[in-house]
Amino acid sequence: MLTRSGKEKSMQEKNAGGTPAAPIKLDVSVRVIEPVKNLMGFASVKFNDCFVVENLKIVQGSKGLFLGMPSQPDGKGGYRDMAYPVTKEFRE
């Protein structure tokens, strides 16, 4: 299971009723490319064999690597994320 350091226990403690959350099965694939500016590659993640997020961008930022969410032009000169967390707890 992939988790951010120290987050797994606190997420389980926040679950309603104090019951630990069921583990999430993650299938992660990474495609490394020859760097193009700060773009290092692409990734996709499948959650519990039922939800997939594809075309995550692996980007080298000033503070290290990060994942950029898949996005498309919004028609106003910006971009709109195509997949995103719905709740504050999920964003943490």
PDB file of C-alpha atoms in Angstrom:
ATOM      1  CA  MET A   1       0.000   0.000   0.000  1.00  0.00           C
ATOM      2  CA  LEU A   2       1.294   3.450  -0.881  1.00  0.00           C
ATOM      3  CA  THR A   3       0.765   6.081   1.783  1.00  0.00           C
ATOM      4  CA  ARG A   4       2.230   9.394   2.735  1.00  0.00           C
ATOM      5  CA  SER A   5       4.377   9.100   5.827  1.00  0.00           C
ATOM      6  CA  GLY A   6       2.297   9.235   9.017  1.00  0.00           C
ATOM      7  CA  LYS A   7      -1.054   9.639   7.225  1.00  0.00           C
ATOM      8  CA  GLU A   8      -2.350   6.054   7.201  1.00  0.00           C
ATOM      9  CA  LYS A   9      -3.080   5.818  10.933  1.00  0.00           C
ATOM     10  CA  SER A  10      -4.648   9.278  11.186  1.00  0.00           C
ATOM     11  CA  MET A  11      -6.906   8.518   8.198  1.00  0.00           C
ATOM     12  CA  GLN A  12      -8.081   5.283   9.838  1.00  0.00           C
ATOM     13  CA  GLU A  13      -8.724   7.069  13.137  1.00  0.00           C
ATOM     14  CA  LYS A  14     -10.939   9.619  11.323  1.00  0.00           C
ATOM     15  CA  ASN A  15     -13.146   6.890   9.851  1.00  0.00           C
ATOM     16  CA  ALA A  16     -16.736   7.103  11.140  1.00  0.00           C
ATOM     17  CA  GLY A  17     -17.439   4.786  14.048  1.00  0.00           C
ATOM     18  CA  GLY A  18     -13.748   4.203  14.752  1.00  0.00           C
ATOM     19  CA  THR A  19     -13.657   1.215  12.395  1.00  0.00           C
ATOM     20  CA  PRO A  20     -10.432   1.036  10.364  1.00  0.00           C
ATOM     21  CA  ALA A  21     -10.962   1.748   6.668  1.00  0.00           C
ATOM     22  CA  ALA A  22     -10.600  -1.139   4.250  1.00  0.00           C
ATOM     23  CA  PRO A  23      -7.231  -1.189   2.485  1.00  0.00           C
ATOM     24  CA  ILE A  24      -7.175   0.270  -1.004  1.00  0.00           C
ATOM     25  CA  LYS A  25      -5.581  -1.751  -3.773  1.00  0.00           C
ATOM     26  CA  LEU A  26      -3.429   0.487  -5.953  1.00  0.00           C
ATOM     27  CA  ASP A  27      -1.951  -0.475  -9.307  1.00  0.00           C
ATOM     28  CA  VAL A  28       0.556   2.150 -10.391  1.00  0.00           C
ATOM     29  CA  SER A  29       2.309   2.327 -13.737  1.00  0.00           C
ATOM     30  CA  VAL A  30       5.031   4.839 -14.569  1.00  0.00           C
ATOM     31  CA  ARG A  31       6.428   5.730 -17.989  1.00  0.00           C
ATOM     32  CA  VAL A  32       9.705   7.637 -17.818  1.00  0.00           C
ATOM     33  CA  ILE A  33      10.532   9.822 -20.821  1.00  0.00           C
ATOM     34  CA  GLU A  34      13.459  11.901 -21.955  1.00  0.00           C
ATOM     35  CA  PRO A  35      12.893  15.117 -19.980  1.00  0.00           C
ATOM     36  CA  VAL A  36      11.080  17.903 -21.814  1.00  0.00           C
ATOM     37  CA  LYS A  37      11.690  21.034 -19.745  1.00  0.00           C
ATOM     38  CA  ASN A  38      10.424  19.919 -16.298  1.00  0.00           C
ATOM     39  CA  LEU A  39       8.317  16.993 -17.545  1.00  0.00           C
ATOM     40  CA  MET A  40       9.937  13.684 -16.529  1.00  0.00           C
ATOM     41  CA  GLY A  41       7.233  11.145 -17.379  1.00  0.00           C
ATOM     42  CA  PHE A  42       3.663   9.997 -16.986  1.00  0.00           C
ATOM     43  CA  ALA A  43       1.832   7.762 -14.540  1.00  0.00           C
ATOM     44  CA  SER A  44      -1.538   6.097 -14.135  1.00  0.00           C
ATOM     45  CA  VAL A  45      -3.176   4.775 -10.978  1.00  0.00           C
ATOM     46  CA  LYS A  46      -5.968   2.220 -10.679  1.00  0.00           C
ATOM     47  CA  PHE A  47      -7.914   2.194  -7.376  1.00  0.00           C
ATOM     48  CA  ASN A  48      -9.500  -1.117  -6.286  1.00  0.00           C
ATOM     49  CA  ASP A  49      -9.764  -2.265  -9.933  1.00  0.00           C
ATOM     50  CA  CYS A  50     -12.659   0.170 -10.448  1.00  0.00           C
ATOM     51  CA  PHE A  51     -11.369   3.749 -10.844  1.00  0.00           C
ATOM     52  CA  VAL A  52      -8.442   4.827 -13.022  1.00  0.00           C
ATOM     53  CA  VAL A  53      -6.640   8.152 -13.260  1.00  0.00           C
ATOM     54  CA  GLU A  54      -4.455   8.261 -16.375  1.00  0.00           C
ATOM     55  CA  ASN A  55      -1.995  10.761 -17.805  1.00  0.00           C
ATOM     56  CA  LEU A  56      -0.699  12.089 -14.487  1.00  0.00           C
ATOM     57  CA  LYS A  57       2.338  14.203 -15.330  1.00  0.00           C
ATOM     58  CA  ILE A  58       5.553  13.597 -13.361  1.00  0.00           C
ATOM     59  CA  VAL A  59       7.116  17.037 -13.052  1.00  0.00           C
ATOM     60  CA  GLN A  60      10.404  18.222 -11.526  1.00  0.00           C
ATOM     61  CA  GLY A  61       9.540  21.273  -9.427  1.00  0.00           C
ATOM     62  CA  SER A  62      11.690  23.541  -7.285  1.00  0.00           C
ATOM     63  CA  LYS A  63      10.909  21.368  -4.224  1.00  0.00           C
ATOM     64  CA  GLY A  64      11.282  18.005  -5.967  1.00  0.00           C
ATOM     65  CA  LEU A  65       9.081  15.723  -8.043  1.00  0.00           C
ATOM     66  CA  PHE A  66       5.313  16.053  -8.009  1.00  0.00           C
ATOM     67  CA  LEU A  67       2.335  14.686  -9.923  1.00  0.00           C
ATOM     68  CA  GLY A  68       0.300  17.021 -12.108  1.00  0.00           C
ATOM     69  CA  MET A  69      -3.322  16.028 -12.484  1.00  0.00           C
ATOM     70  CA  PRO A  70      -4.683  15.335 -15.982  1.00  0.00           C
ATOM     71  CA  SER A  71      -6.202  18.524 -17.358  1.00  0.00           C
ATOM     72  CA  GLN A  72      -7.647  20.063 -20.473  1.00  0.00           C
ATOM     73  CA  PRO A  73      -8.005  23.647 -21.709  1.00  0.00           C
ATOM     74  CA  ASP A  74     -11.009  25.430 -20.182  1.00  0.00           C
ATOM     75  CA  GLY A  75     -11.581  27.834 -23.093  1.00  0.00           C
ATOM     76  CA  LYS A  76     -10.634  30.835 -20.925  1.00  0.00           C
ATOM     77  CA  GLY A  77      -6.868  30.558 -21.285  1.00  0.00           C
ATOM     78  CA  GLY A  78      -6.456  28.206 -18.320  1.00  0.00           C
ATOM     79  CA  TYR A  79      -6.734  24.496 -17.628  1.00  0.00           C
ATOM     80  CA  ARG A  80      -9.288  22.411 -15.756  1.00  0.00           C
ATOM     81  CA  ASP A  81      -8.389  19.277 -13.757  1.00  0.00           C
ATOM     82  CA  MET A  82     -10.179  16.161 -14.987  1.00  0.00           C
ATOM     83  CA  ALA A  83      -9.899  14.194 -11.725  1.00  0.00           C
ATOM     84  CA  TYR A  84      -9.694  15.643  -8.238  1.00  0.00           C
ATOM     85  CA  PRO A  85     -10.433  14.909  -4.588  1.00  0.00           C
ATOM     86  CA  VAL A  86     -13.906  15.882  -3.440  1.00  0.00           C
ATOM     87  CA  THR A  87     -13.368  16.299   0.310  1.00  0.00           C
ATOM     88  CA  LYS A  88     -10.824  18.183   2.426  1.00  0.00           C
ATOM     89  CA  GLU A  89      -9.885  14.930   4.187  1.00  0.00           C
ATOM     90  CA  PHE A  90      -9.076  13.241   0.877  1.00  0.00           C
ATOM     91  CA  ARG A  91      -6.889  16.206  -0.202  1.00  0.00           C
ATOM     92  CA  GLU A  92      -4.830  15.830   3.007  1.00  0.00           C
TER      93      GLU A  92
END
